[in-house]
Amino acid sequence: MRAEIKVTGIVQGVGFRPFVYRTAVKHDLLGYVRNRGDAGVEIVVEGEKEKIEKFIEDLKVKKPPLAKIHDLIVNFSEEKGEFKEFKILRSSESRELSGSVIPPDVAICDECLKELRDPRDKRYEYFFITCTDCGPRFTVIEQLPYDRPNTTMRDFPMCSFCKSEYENPANRRFHAQTVACPICGPKAYLTDNRGEEIEVKDPIREAGRLLAEGYIVAIKGYGGFHVATATTLSEPIRRLRKVKHRRQKPFAIIARSLDATRTFAIVNQKEAELLTSHVRPIVLLRKSEDYYLSDLIAPGLHNVGVMLPYSAMHYMLFDEVDEPAFVMTSANPPNQPIVKDNDEALKRLGEVVDYFLFHNRRIAHRCDDSVLRVHGGKHVCLIRRSRGYAPAPIRLKFSSKKYILGLGGELNVVSCILNGDKAFLSQHIGDVENIETLGFLEEASRHLIRLTNSRIEAIACDLHPRFNTTRLAYRLAEEWNCPVIQVQHHHAHIAALMAEHNLDEIAGIACDGYGYGPNGQAWGGEILYCNREGYKRIGHLEEQPMPGGDLATRYPLRMAAGILHKKADISEWLFSKNSCLPHGKAEAELILKQLEKGVRIKTSSCGRVLDAVSAILGICHERTYEGEPAMKLEAAAIGGKDVLKMKPKIKGEVIETSEMVYTIFENVGKLNVGDLAYSAQQYLARSLAELAIEKALELGVKHIGFSGGVACNEQITLTIQRIVEDNGLNFVFHRAVPPGDGGTSFGQTIVAALTLQ
Ligand SMILES: [Zn+2]
Ligand SMILES: [Zn+2]
């Protein structure tokens, strides 16, 4: 018999062809395997029917660990007798199927790590050691199929040794496209901050020593540059904060090992699993009681973002120093994408760092590190889904009839392509407020479209008319002659939950900072009923004034004043807080005048209420990064008790927040700040859960979900979950996409798909 087989999924760049080769040879089959231009693999085998069937079974069951098979299409026919052996053929350019994709970057595997440390190995201490099971993928591939000439490794012709491994079916580097060694592969080198090379024998370990001595070093990695410093010294971190104009935003760190991590953070089993997985994300870990790293790493927060080394270079940085960890933060100028090219790095980072640790391999596509945390010891809450995840698809239980591109909103943007029953999310793009990031969004989206061989038939974006992403959607729609579907922000959040859990209807709580409501209102504390037809707002937090509009977001004391003003004369209190306002007494007077006159701009945002409480408790008076006052409130509430036990005050569809905020205010100085922070969060969680349950029971809905940036808050999420489950309803949370705005493009494509069905 002859069988012609087409495989789609993640089958290029994961050692699939070598595996097919070995499996075919094992079953005495003749024929060939080759990569295709649509990221799939094509196999033709001839031999006994029984053996072919066993071969196909093995393909499904014994595939390499990183491979994912979506579809396996088999056509049997008569044997032609044209083959003498089984071969891996040169790839074909043909693009017929869509929805396959190349894999994400993979952390260094144990085998390569062993070789790295083995003095007899040819790749002993070589920073770019990789194999068919590990190394960069997404970030090196310029175009399909995944062959060396289509990657940035084409600049490094293989030496005879690497070539012999590459061509040997018994070798674990058989057809590994990133294979390289110290003779033929990329080289690392150290320079000063003007790009003058510094002659040293061992640039990587020298960089590690410089870090330990207190210097700031920019380090080129897989998907872009990081800026690194020591973690036990505060001076370099203070200097870094100053030159980066980053006063409070936490820095991620890379720890030497899991054991080293345990010396300063609490790591449970689930977190340990995630830290050591081949994704190697940044995991937010609770600082331990004897946390001894600099307080400037994550000021005012109870947790710190930690990742473990994912390349040989990272491991080597630690070899000759005692530091338990290094700061390892994405090198991106404010509101701009992560820096990836050497020239750009010198230009943009030269003033920030003391040294550069470069290598001469180009980065095809930038990719930031992923960030997540674990709720309740077991539930993963993605905060940023990027390196190690992108561009692997999320599989859905339903299939979209159209190919749809979703562009997200304004902050934490990620684009998404819905292609049949797969959703492909791009790497993290960032805040699309300026031209550079918008350009990156467009480029990343077009690249993802090419990679997945998708022909876009509709574009989904936010309802906000003035978002850059909305403008981009209309421009691309004109180019591709397709419709634009604008989706309300919180609807997108809840639709994402619905699709992830394959539900037909849901009562969804969506809480965050801001989303454009249908008539231009500022939403952010919403309960929505969602089904396949659309959504209905069935509850929300009380609308609160925002004196000064956007200023009330930056200076949470303004929010606090706006809420408290409803309940009491606050002039004396506000004047006592003059030092917390940038313009002091004059500003306080102006705010009071605005409040007397009545403030037109109002918001139902949950984030703004948390901000107000944070300011009243003296925890945070200026938001220098997104979510700061609320995140610091969560930190303050750790270990707190619900001392106030405030009863939910719900009128119709509205959850009152003024009285809660006023009660907190009245108890400042009488009760412990941590207990008050805990009580405020508890009030919001309980009220949202109660109203959602009431409405769900009225509507006969069995599922209640929680989404939006506030859902990253562990206490609020776990409280809502407990109450929902205690009432016999099913609680759903995001598993595949972030609850924050990194999940909205996915939700937008779902709404568009349902609209177009
Ligand atoms: Zn490896
Ligand atoms: Zn070599």
mmCIF file of N, CA, C and O and ligand atoms in Angstrom, residues 123 158-159 161-162 180-185, ligand 2:
data_model
loop_
_atom_site.group_PDB
_atom_site.id
_atom_site.type_symbol
_atom_site.label_atom_id
_atom_site.label_comp_id
_atom_site.label_asym_id
_atom_site.label_seq_id
_atom_site.Cartn_x
_atom_site.Cartn_y
_atom_site.Cartn_z
ATOM 1 N N ARG A 123 30.752 21.304 22.773
ATOM 2 C CA ARG A 123 30.011 22.526 23.081
ATOM 3 C C ARG A 123 30.118 22.890 24.570
ATOM 4 O O ARG A 123 29.281 23.599 25.100
ATOM 5 N N MET A 158 27.203 25.830 8.956
ATOM 6 C CA MET A 158 27.647 24.784 9.887
ATOM 7 C C MET A 158 29.061 24.314 9.572
ATOM 8 O O MET A 158 29.406 24.153 8.404
ATOM 9 N N CYS A 159 29.834 24.044 10.626
ATOM 10 C CA CYS A 159 31.153 23.419 10.449
ATOM 11 C C CYS A 159 30.949 21.924 10.170
ATOM 12 O O CYS A 159 29.823 21.425 10.265
ATOM 13 N N PHE A 161 31.735 19.336 11.873
ATOM 14 C CA PHE A 161 31.245 18.587 13.028
ATOM 15 C C PHE A 161 29.732 18.773 13.206
ATOM 16 O O PHE A 161 28.972 17.803 13.323
ATOM 17 N N CYS A 162 29.274 20.021 13.218
ATOM 18 C CA CYS A 162 27.835 20.276 13.380
ATOM 19 C C CYS A 162 27.057 19.631 12.236
ATOM 20 O O CYS A 162 25.982 19.069 12.441
ATOM 21 N N ALA A 180 24.712 24.610 16.438
ATOM 22 C CA ALA A 180 25.875 25.492 16.295
ATOM 23 C C ALA A 180 26.889 25.090 17.353
ATOM 24 O O ALA A 180 26.542 24.405 18.319
ATOM 25 N N CYS A 181 28.142 25.505 17.149
ATOM 26 C CA CYS A 181 29.171 25.220 18.148
ATOM 27 C C CYS A 181 30.114 26.421 18.228
ATOM 28 O O CYS A 181 29.969 27.368 17.457
ATOM 29 N N PRO A 182 31.077 26.389 19.139
ATOM 30 C CA PRO A 182 31.960 27.559 19.274
ATOM 31 C C PRO A 182 32.718 27.877 17.986
ATOM 32 O O PRO A 182 33.103 29.012 17.769
ATOM 33 N N ILE A 183 32.923 26.866 17.122
ATOM 34 C CA ILE A 183 33.664 27.103 15.875
ATOM 35 C C ILE A 183 32.807 27.858 14.869
ATOM 36 O O ILE A 183 33.241 28.824 14.256
ATOM 37 N N CYS A 184 31.553 27.397 14.701
ATOM 38 C CA CYS A 184 30.763 27.920 13.583
ATOM 39 C C CYS A 184 29.610 28.814 14.023
ATOM 40 O O CYS A 184 29.031 29.517 13.205
ATOM 41 N N GLY A 185 29.256 28.808 15.308
ATOM 42 C CA GLY A 185 28.018 29.463 15.723
ATOM 43 C C GLY A 185 28.172 30.898 16.170
ATOM 44 O O GLY A 185 29.255 31.485 16.059
HETATM 45 ZN ZN ZN B 2 29.874 23.861 14.495
#
